[in-house]
Amino acid sequence: MNFFDKLNRNILQNQSLLFVGLDPNPEMMPTRYESEDIIAGLGEWLEFIISQTSDFVCAYKPTLGFYEALGIPGLQLLQKTLTAIPSHIPVILDAKHSDLNTSNIFARTVFTEWQVDAITLSPYTGQDHVVPFLVYPDKAVFILCCTSNPGAEALQQYPTKESPLYLQIVKESKNWGTPEQLGLEVGTTNSEVLATIRGIAPERIIMARSIWAEGANLRQILEAGLNTNGDGLLIPVPQDMLGSPQLSQEIQSLHTEINQIKTEIIHENSTCSVWFSDVCLLNQHPQQNLILQLYDIGCIMFGNFVQASGAVFPYYIDLRKIISNPQVFNQVLTAYEEILKNLNFDRLAGIPYGSLPTATGLALRLNCPMIFPRKEVKAHGTRRVIEGNFHPGEIVVVVDDILISGKSVMEGAEKLESAGLNVNDIVVFIDHEQGVKDRLQQNGYRGHAVLTISEITNTLYQAGRINDEQFLAFNES
Ligand SMILES: O=c1ccn([C@@H]2O[C@H](COP(=O)(O)O)[C@@H](O)[C@H]2O)c(=O)[nH]1
């Protein structure tokens, strides 16, 4: 199970957004654990913390620096701590790793040997540093966006309060990994900072830090940091509480208080009292992962977009972007392939320009000759309407990105037919619905689509990527 699912399962099971920092800090260790053997005392304390809190948290966060500071016995203690954490609870190793040169080997050690589920990283070395951690698909990273340390302000707020560096980190790091694999670490006592980050990154898990430093206003923190589904925010258990012999009771009452405020906030924010979506939250679309990735790389946009026909749609699909993301491109090709393998054809044709890379990828994968009808015929050279070799009478399957009115794909098919080729099937990635497949049928073509636009919007809504307003705008269009 991947980090994201493991985390969400614990959030649900323990009804908790709380996480516990496991810091073997001798300065914070309660006196009742003091002994000749400091490592043994710290170990007992950490085991007590885990046993008292495991029913009330969604994750643990051991801080590597505290273990390292204790030398080799400290790293042995880390192993003991990791063993003591129940295996169903995700572990976020707080390493703030920042060295590009050691990133490959460090990622391998923490994820395959220590088997932690996620790690915190410093953003300064950029995406190159993050990639070695993201090649482990079940694991995740948290990017340090800001800290509450007053001395850090000179950097974090630079160059201006309106456009500070820490917000640039949030914006930039969103391009580095999917929301399932990349979360944000936000250390702040200021709920406005949290609210601004939530506004920029509505889809990310935010791991809040330092919120208790100035006597936190829990309600403000939750209002600022929760996502539209009322989660997506991890709250630290206050450090002082971890020294208490009544830890279990204290964490339980904090847990109750948070859930109570959270319920109130969700209730207050549910502005849509009469409208119920018909999305079934239990059924996950088989292509959910791919849909979310397409959304995250900017292939699916919501807003008011004018189409070629002049009509305004509440969304725009730009599948041309997939060529810049080989991992998503590959998955898209696999989805087309699933349909193509059941069809009968001699050649494959892409509709320029958007679908030429896809058709090329499929031709290579299926070892099938490719051709394409030109969009405009050149006034010089061969003046060919169809590029590539073919024999009249052959069957050609047409591949395109999205069907809106069906005009572009049918124009392409007609050019192929006027050259003596036969087109029976048209395969697209997205069907806009509203009768376009029937229109193809009336013109003698069978239309096939990997996804319909409503499957996409339902999935995005269900996953919290789009809000009620965007979802409603789509359904009313
Ligand atoms: O969201 C969209 C809408 C349209 N396109 C482009 O238009 C054609 C499909 O439109 P028809 O009306 O079916 O001709 C499609 O091939 C795209 O090139 C788009 O990319 N995204």
Coordinates of C-alpha atoms and ligand atoms in Angstrom, one line a residue:
M1 CA 0.0 0.0 0.0
N2 CA 1.4 3.4 -0.9
F3 CA 2.0 6.2 1.7
F4 CA -1.0 8.2 0.7
D5 CA -3.4 5.3 1.1
K6 CA -1.8 4.2 4.3
L7 CA -2.0 7.7 5.7
N8 CA -5.7 8.1 4.7
R9 CA -6.6 4.7 6.1
N10 CA -5.2 5.7 9.5
I11 CA -6.8 9.1 9.3
L12 CA -10.1 7.3 8.8
Q13 CA -9.5 4.4 11.2
N14 CA -8.3 6.6 14.1
Q15 CA -10.4 9.5 13.0
S16 CA -7.3 11.6 13.5
L17 CA -5.2 14.2 11.9
L18 CA -2.6 14.1 14.7
F19 CA 0.9 12.9 14.3
V20 CA 3.6 12.4 16.9
G21 CA 7.2 13.5 16.6
L22 CA 9.5 10.9 18.1
D23 CA 12.5 12.9 19.3
P24 CA 15.1 11.2 21.6
N25 CA 16.1 14.6 22.9
P26 CA 17.9 14.2 26.3
E27 CA 16.9 17.8 27.2
M28 CA 13.2 17.0 26.9
M29 CA 13.3 13.5 28.4
P30 CA 11.1 13.4 31.6
T31 CA 13.2 12.9 34.8
R32 CA 11.4 9.6 35.5
Y33 CA 13.4 8.0 32.6
E34 CA 16.8 9.2 33.8
S35 CA 19.3 6.5 34.4
E36 CA 23.0 5.7 33.9
D37 CA 22.2 4.5 30.4
I38 CA 20.8 7.5 28.6
I39 CA 20.0 5.5 25.4
A40 CA 17.9 3.0 27.5
G41 CA 16.0 5.8 29.2
L42 CA 15.3 7.5 25.8
G43 CA 14.2 4.2 24.4
E44 CA 11.8 3.5 27.2
W45 CA 10.3 7.0 26.9
L46 CA 9.8 6.6 23.1
E47 CA 8.2 3.2 23.6
F48 CA 5.8 4.7 26.2
I49 CA 4.9 7.5 23.7
I50 CA 4.1 5.0 21.0
S51 CA 2.1 2.7 23.2
Q52 CA 0.0 5.6 24.6
T53 CA -0.7 7.3 21.2
S54 CA -1.0 4.6 18.5
D55 CA -4.9 4.7 18.7
F56 CA -5.0 8.4 18.3
V57 CA -2.6 9.3 15.5
C58 CA -2.4 9.0 11.8
A59 CA 1.5 9.0 11.5
Y60 CA 4.7 9.1 13.5
K61 CA 7.6 11.4 12.6
P62 CA 11.0 10.4 14.1
T63 CA 13.5 13.2 13.8
L64 CA 16.7 11.7 12.3
G65 CA 18.9 14.5 13.7
F66 CA 18.2 13.6 17.4
Y67 CA 19.1 9.9 16.7
E68 CA 22.2 10.9 14.7
A69 CA 23.3 13.2 17.5
L70 CA 23.5 10.2 19.8
G71 CA 26.1 8.5 17.5
I72 CA 25.9 4.8 16.6
P73 CA 23.8 3.9 19.6
G74 CA 21.4 6.6 18.4
L75 CA 21.0 4.9 15.0
Q76 CA 20.5 1.6 16.8
L77 CA 17.8 3.3 18.8
L78 CA 16.2 4.5 15.6
Q79 CA 15.9 0.9 14.5
K80 CA 14.2 0.0 17.7
T81 CA 11.8 2.9 17.4
L82 CA 10.9 1.9 13.8
T83 CA 10.2 -1.7 15.0
A84 CA 8.1 -0.4 17.8
I85 CA 5.8 1.6 15.5
P86 CA 2.8 -0.6 14.5
S87 CA 3.3 -1.5 10.8
H88 CA -0.1 -0.1 9.7
I89 CA 0.9 3.5 10.8
P90 CA 3.0 5.4 8.3
V91 CA 6.4 6.7 9.3
I92 CA 7.6 10.1 8.1
L93 CA 11.3 10.3 8.7
D94 CA 12.1 13.9 9.5
A95 CA 15.5 14.1 7.8
K96 CA 15.4 17.5 6.1
H97 CA 17.8 15.9 3.7
S98 CA 19.4 18.6 1.6
D99 CA 22.4 17.0 -0.2
L100 CA 22.0 16.2 -3.9
N101 CA 25.1 13.9 -4.0
T102 CA 23.8 11.5 -1.3
S103 CA 20.2 11.5 -2.4
N104 CA 20.2 8.2 -4.4
I105 CA 21.9 6.2 -1.7
F106 CA 20.0 7.9 1.1
A107 CA 16.7 7.2 -0.6
R108 CA 17.6 3.6 -1.0
T109 CA 18.6 3.2 2.6
V110 CA 15.6 4.9 4.2
F111 CA 13.0 3.4 1.9
T112 CA 14.3 -0.1 1.3
E113 CA 16.3 -0.8 4.4
W114 CA 14.6 1.3 7.1
Q115 CA 11.3 1.0 5.2
V116 CA 10.0 4.4 6.3
D117 CA 7.0 5.6 4.3
A118 CA 8.0 9.3 3.7
I119 CA 10.8 11.7 4.3
T120 CA 11.2 15.4 4.7
L121 CA 13.5 17.2 2.3
S122 CA 14.9 20.7 2.0
P123 CA 13.9 22.3 -1.3
Y124 CA 17.1 24.2 -2.1
T125 CA 18.6 21.7 -4.5
G126 CA 15.4 21.6 -6.5
Q127 CA 13.7 18.8 -8.4
D128 CA 16.9 16.9 -9.1
H129 CA 17.2 16.2 -5.4
V130 CA 13.6 15.1 -5.1
V131 CA 13.5 12.7 -8.0
P132 CA 15.7 9.9 -6.4
F133 CA 13.1 9.7 -3.6
L134 CA 10.1 9.8 -6.0
V135 CA 11.2 6.8 -8.0
Y136 CA 9.9 4.7 -5.1
P137 CA 6.2 4.8 -6.2
D138 CA 4.8 3.8 -2.7
K139 CA 6.8 6.4 -0.9
A140 CA 6.4 10.2 -0.4
V141 CA 8.3 13.3 0.3
F142 CA 7.4 16.4 2.3
I143 CA 9.1 19.6 1.1
L144 CA 10.1 22.1 3.8
C145 CA 8.4 25.3 2.7
C146 CA 8.7 27.5 5.7
T147 CA 9.7 27.4 9.4
S148 CA 8.6 29.6 12.3
N149 CA 12.2 30.4 13.3
P150 CA 12.3 34.3 13.4
G151 CA 15.8 34.3 11.9
A152 CA 14.5 32.6 8.8
E153 CA 12.2 35.5 7.9
A154 CA 15.0 37.3 6.2
L155 CA 15.2 34.5 3.6
Q156 CA 11.6 33.2 3.6
Q157 CA 10.0 36.6 3.2
Y158 CA 12.5 37.6 0.5
P159 CA 12.2 39.6 -1.8
T160 CA 8.8 41.0 -0.9
K161 CA 5.9 40.2 1.5
E162 CA 3.6 39.9 -1.5
S163 CA 5.8 37.4 -3.4
P164 CA 8.0 35.7 -0.8
L165 CA 10.4 32.9 -1.4
Y166 CA 8.4 30.4 0.7
L167 CA 5.4 30.8 -1.6
Q168 CA 7.6 30.3 -4.6
I169 CA 8.8 27.0 -3.1
V170 CA 5.2 25.9 -2.7
K171 CA 4.4 26.8 -6.4
E172 CA 7.5 25.3 -7.8
S173 CA 7.5 22.1 -5.7
K174 CA 3.9 21.3 -7.0
N175 CA 5.5 20.6 -10.3
W176 CA 7.9 18.1 -8.8
G177 CA 5.5 15.3 -7.8
T178 CA 1.9 14.3 -7.6
P179 CA -0.2 15.2 -4.5
E180 CA -0.1 11.6 -3.5
Q181 CA 3.7 11.6 -3.5
L182 CA 4.6 15.2 -2.5
G183 CA 3.3 17.0 0.5
L184 CA 4.4 20.3 2.2
E185 CA 5.9 20.9 5.6
V186 CA 4.8 24.2 7.0
G187 CA 6.2 25.5 10.2
T188 CA 4.2 28.5 11.4
T189 CA 2.3 30.0 14.2
N190 CA 0.5 32.2 11.8
S191 CA -2.8 30.9 10.4
E192 CA -2.6 33.4 7.5
V193 CA 0.6 31.8 6.3
L194 CA -1.2 28.4 6.4
A195 CA -4.3 29.8 4.6
T196 CA -2.1 31.3 1.8
I197 CA -0.3 28.0 1.2
R198 CA -3.6 26.1 1.3
G199 CA -4.9 28.6 -1.3
I200 CA -2.0 27.9 -3.6
A201 CA -1.9 24.1 -3.0
P202 CA -5.5 23.0 -2.3
E203 CA -4.6 19.4 -3.3
R204 CA -1.5 18.9 -1.1
I205 CA -1.1 17.3 2.3
I206 CA 0.2 19.9 4.6
M207 CA 2.2 18.8 7.6
A208 CA 1.9 21.6 10.1
R209 CA 4.8 22.3 12.5
S210 CA 5.4 24.7 15.4
I211 CA 1.8 25.7 15.6
W212 CA 1.8 25.4 19.4
A213 CA 4.7 27.8 19.9
E214 CA 2.6 30.8 20.8
G215 CA -0.4 29.0 22.2
A216 CA -2.2 27.9 19.1
N217 CA -5.7 29.0 18.1
L218 CA -6.7 25.5 16.9
R219 CA -9.8 26.7 15.2
Q220 CA -7.9 29.3 13.2
I221 CA -5.2 26.7 12.3
L222 CA -7.8 24.2 11.1
E223 CA -9.9 26.8 9.2
A224 CA -6.7 27.9 7.4
G225 CA -5.2 24.5 6.7
L226 CA -7.9 22.0 6.1
N227 CA -8.8 21.2 2.5
T228 CA -12.3 21.3 1.0
N229 CA -12.9 17.8 2.2
G230 CA -12.0 18.7 5.8
D231 CA -8.7 16.9 5.8
G232 CA -5.3 17.1 4.1
L233 CA -3.7 18.7 7.2
L234 CA -1.5 16.9 9.7
I235 CA -1.4 18.4 13.2
P236 CA 1.6 17.7 15.5
V237 CA 0.9 16.6 19.1
P238 CA 2.5 19.3 21.3
Q239 CA 6.0 18.5 22.5
D240 CA 5.2 19.2 26.2
M241 CA 2.4 16.6 26.1
L242 CA 4.8 13.9 25.2
G243 CA 6.5 14.2 28.6
S244 CA 3.3 13.7 30.5
P245 CA 2.7 10.4 32.4
Q246 CA -1.1 10.8 31.4
L247 CA -0.2 11.0 27.7
S248 CA -3.0 8.8 26.6
Q249 CA -5.7 10.8 28.3
E250 CA -4.3 14.1 27.1
I251 CA -3.9 13.1 23.5
Q252 CA -7.4 11.7 23.6
S253 CA -8.9 15.0 24.7
L254 CA -6.9 16.9 22.1
H255 CA -8.1 14.4 19.5
T256 CA -11.7 15.0 20.5
E257 CA -11.3 18.8 20.5
I258 CA -9.8 18.7 17.0
N259 CA -12.5 16.5 15.6
Q260 CA -15.2 18.7 17.2
I261 CA -13.8 21.8 15.6
K262 CA -13.3 20.0 12.3
T263 CA -16.9 18.9 12.3
E264 CA -18.1 22.4 13.0
I265 CA -15.9 23.8 10.2
I266 CA -17.1 21.3 7.7
H267 CA -20.7 22.0 8.7
E268 CA -20.2 25.8 8.4
N269 CA -18.6 25.5 5.0
S270 CA -21.3 23.3 3.5
T271 CA -23.0 26.1 1.7
C272 CA -24.8 23.9 -0.7
S273 CA -27.6 22.6 1.4
V274 CA -30.0 21.4 -1.3
W275 CA -27.7 20.0 -3.9
F276 CA -26.4 16.5 -3.6
S277 CA -23.9 15.1 -6.1
D278 CA -24.7 11.8 -7.7
V279 CA -21.0 10.8 -7.3
C280 CA -20.7 7.4 -5.7
L281 CA -17.8 7.8 -3.2
L282 CA -17.3 4.1 -2.9
N283 CA -16.5 3.3 -6.5
Q284 CA -13.0 4.3 -7.5
H285 CA -12.6 4.7 -11.3
P286 CA -10.0 2.2 -12.7
Q287 CA -8.2 5.0 -14.4
Q288 CA -8.3 7.3 -11.3
N289 CA -4.5 7.4 -10.9
L290 CA -4.0 8.5 -14.5
I291 CA -6.9 11.0 -14.4
L292 CA -5.3 12.7 -11.3
Q293 CA -1.9 12.7 -12.9
L294 CA -3.3 14.3 -16.1
Y295 CA -4.9 17.0 -14.0
D296 CA -1.8 17.6 -12.0
I297 CA 0.4 18.1 -15.0
G298 CA -2.1 20.6 -16.4
C299 CA -3.8 18.6 -19.1
I300 CA -7.3 19.2 -17.6
M301 CA -8.2 22.7 -16.8
F302 CA -11.4 24.3 -15.4
G303 CA -12.6 27.8 -16.2
N304 CA -14.4 29.4 -19.2
F305 CA -12.8 28.3 -22.5
V306 CA -13.9 29.2 -25.9
Q307 CA -14.0 26.3 -28.3
A308 CA -13.3 26.4 -32.1
S309 CA -17.1 26.5 -32.6
G310 CA -17.4 29.6 -30.5
A311 CA -19.1 27.7 -27.7
V312 CA -17.9 28.3 -24.1
F313 CA -17.1 25.2 -22.1
P314 CA -16.3 25.1 -18.4
Y315 CA -13.2 23.0 -19.1
Y316 CA -10.3 22.6 -21.6
I317 CA -8.3 19.5 -22.2
D318 CA -4.8 19.9 -23.5
L319 CA -3.4 16.4 -24.1
R320 CA -0.5 17.8 -26.1
K321 CA 1.3 18.3 -22.8
I322 CA 1.7 14.6 -22.2
I323 CA 4.8 14.4 -24.5
S324 CA 6.7 16.3 -21.8
N325 CA 6.0 13.7 -19.2
P326 CA 7.1 10.3 -20.4
Q327 CA 5.7 8.4 -17.4
V328 CA 2.2 9.8 -18.0
F329 CA 2.6 9.5 -21.8
N330 CA 3.3 5.8 -21.3
Q331 CA 0.2 5.2 -19.3
V332 CA -1.9 7.1 -21.9
L333 CA -0.5 4.8 -24.6
T334 CA -1.3 1.7 -22.6
A335 CA -4.9 2.9 -22.2
Y336 CA -5.3 3.4 -26.0
E337 CA -3.7 0.1 -26.6
E338 CA -6.3 -1.7 -24.5
I339 CA -8.9 -0.5 -27.0
L340 CA -6.9 -1.0 -30.2
K341 CA -6.0 -4.6 -29.4
N342 CA -9.7 -5.5 -30.0
L343 CA -10.0 -3.8 -33.4
N344 CA -9.1 -4.9 -36.8
F345 CA -6.8 -2.6 -38.9
D346 CA -3.8 -2.6 -41.3
R347 CA -2.6 0.9 -40.5
L348 CA -2.9 3.5 -37.8
A349 CA -3.5 7.2 -38.6
G350 CA -3.0 10.2 -36.2
I351 CA -4.9 13.5 -36.6
P352 CA -2.4 16.4 -36.7
Y353 CA -1.0 18.0 -34.8
G354 CA -2.0 17.0 -31.3
S355 CA -2.3 13.3 -31.9
L356 CA 0.8 12.7 -34.0
P357 CA 3.0 11.9 -31.0
T358 CA 0.4 9.5 -29.6
A359 CA -0.1 7.8 -33.0
T360 CA 3.7 7.5 -33.3
G361 CA 4.0 5.9 -29.9
L362 CA 1.2 3.4 -30.6
A363 CA 2.7 2.6 -34.0
L364 CA 6.0 1.7 -32.4
R365 CA 4.4 -0.2 -29.6
L366 CA 2.0 -2.2 -31.8
N367 CA 4.6 -2.5 -34.6
C368 CA 1.9 -1.2 -36.9
P369 CA 2.6 1.1 -39.9
M370 CA 1.4 4.7 -39.4
I371 CA 0.2 7.4 -41.8
F372 CA -1.4 10.8 -41.3
P373 CA -3.7 13.0 -43.3
R374 CA -2.1 16.5 -43.6
K375 CA -3.9 19.4 -42.0
E376 CA -3.0 21.7 -44.9
V377 CA -1.6 20.5 -48.2
K378 CA 1.7 22.1 -49.2
A379 CA 1.9 24.1 -52.4
H380 CA 5.4 22.7 -53.1
G381 CA 7.2 19.3 -52.9
T382 CA 5.0 16.2 -53.2
R383 CA 1.8 18.0 -52.3
R384 CA 0.6 14.9 -50.6
V385 CA -2.6 14.8 -48.6
I386 CA -1.6 11.7 -46.8
E387 CA 2.0 11.3 -45.4
G388 CA 3.4 7.8 -45.2
N389 CA 3.0 4.8 -47.4
F390 CA -0.2 2.9 -47.8
H391 CA -2.2 0.7 -50.3
P392 CA -5.7 1.7 -51.3
G393 CA -8.3 -0.7 -49.8
E394 CA -6.4 -1.1 -46.5
I395 CA -8.3 -0.6 -43.2
V396 CA -7.1 2.4 -41.1
V397 CA -7.9 3.1 -37.5
V398 CA -7.9 6.7 -36.7
V399 CA -6.4 8.0 -33.4
D400 CA -7.3 11.4 -31.9
D401 CA -7.1 13.1 -28.5
I402 CA -10.6 14.4 -27.8
L403 CA -14.0 14.4 -29.5
I404 CA -16.0 17.6 -29.1
S405 CA -18.1 17.9 -32.2
G406 CA -16.2 15.2 -34.1
K407 CA -15.5 17.7 -36.9
S408 CA -11.7 17.4 -37.0
V409 CA -11.5 13.6 -36.7
M410 CA -14.2 13.2 -39.4
E411 CA -12.4 15.6 -41.7
G412 CA -9.2 13.5 -41.3
A413 CA -11.1 10.3 -41.9
E414 CA -12.6 11.7 -45.0
K415 CA -9.2 12.6 -46.4
L416 CA -8.0 9.0 -45.8
E417 CA -11.2 7.7 -47.5
S418 CA -10.7 9.9 -50.5
A419 CA -7.3 8.2 -51.0
G420 CA -9.1 4.8 -51.2
L421 CA -8.6 3.8 -47.6
N422 CA -11.3 2.4 -45.3
V423 CA -12.0 3.9 -41.9
N424 CA -14.3 2.0 -39.6
D425 CA -13.0 2.8 -36.1
I426 CA -12.0 6.1 -34.4
V427 CA -10.3 5.8 -31.1
V428 CA -9.9 8.9 -28.8
F429 CA -8.8 9.4 -25.3
I430 CA -11.7 11.6 -24.2
D431 CA -15.3 11.7 -25.3
H432 CA -17.0 15.0 -24.6
E433 CA -20.3 13.0 -24.8
Q434 CA -23.5 14.9 -25.7
G435 CA -24.1 12.8 -28.7
V436 CA -20.8 13.0 -30.5
K437 CA -20.4 9.3 -30.8
D438 CA -23.9 9.0 -32.4
R439 CA -22.8 11.7 -34.9
L440 CA -19.8 9.5 -35.8
Q441 CA -22.1 6.5 -36.1
Q442 CA -24.4 8.4 -38.4
N443 CA -21.3 9.1 -40.6
G444 CA -20.4 5.4 -40.7
Y445 CA -17.7 5.3 -37.9
R446 CA -17.5 3.4 -34.6
G447 CA -16.2 5.7 -31.9
H448 CA -14.2 4.4 -28.9
A449 CA -13.0 6.4 -26.0
V450 CA -10.7 5.7 -23.1
L451 CA -12.6 8.1 -20.8
T452 CA -15.7 10.3 -20.9
I453 CA -15.5 13.8 -19.7
S454 CA -18.0 13.1 -16.9
E455 CA -15.9 10.2 -15.7
I456 CA -13.0 12.6 -15.4
T457 CA -14.9 15.3 -13.6
N458 CA -16.5 12.8 -11.2
T459 CA -13.1 11.4 -10.4
L460 CA -11.5 14.8 -9.9
Y461 CA -14.4 15.9 -7.7
Q462 CA -14.3 12.7 -5.7
A463 CA -10.5 13.1 -5.1
G464 CA -11.0 16.8 -4.0
R465 CA -9.2 18.2 -7.0
I466 CA -12.1 20.3 -8.1
N467 CA -14.6 22.1 -5.8
D468 CA -18.4 22.1 -5.7
E469 CA -18.5 25.2 -7.9
Q470 CA -16.4 23.7 -10.7
F471 CA -18.2 20.4 -10.5
L472 CA -21.6 22.2 -10.7
A473 CA -20.5 24.4 -13.6
F474 CA -19.6 21.3 -15.5
N475 CA -22.9 19.5 -14.7
E476 CA -24.9 22.5 -15.7
S477 CA -23.2 22.9 -19.0
Ligands
LIG1 O1 -10.9 20.8 -24.7 C1 -10.5 20.7 -25.9 C2 -11.4 20.9 -27.0 C3 -10.9 20.7 -28.3 N1 -9.6 20.4 -28.5 C4 -9.2 20.3 -29.9 O2 -10.3 20.2 -30.8 C5 -10.4 18.9 -31.4 C6 -11.7 18.3 -31.1 O3 -12.8 19.2 -31.5 P1 -13.9 18.7 -32.5 O4 -15.0 19.7 -32.3 O5 -14.3 17.3 -32.2 O6 -13.3 18.8 -33.9 C7 -9.3 18.1 -30.7 O7 -8.7 17.2 -31.7 C8 -8.4 19.1 -30.2 O8 -7.4 19.4 -31.1 C9 -8.8 20.2 -27.4 O9 -7.6 19.9 -27.6 N2 -9.3 20.3 -26.2

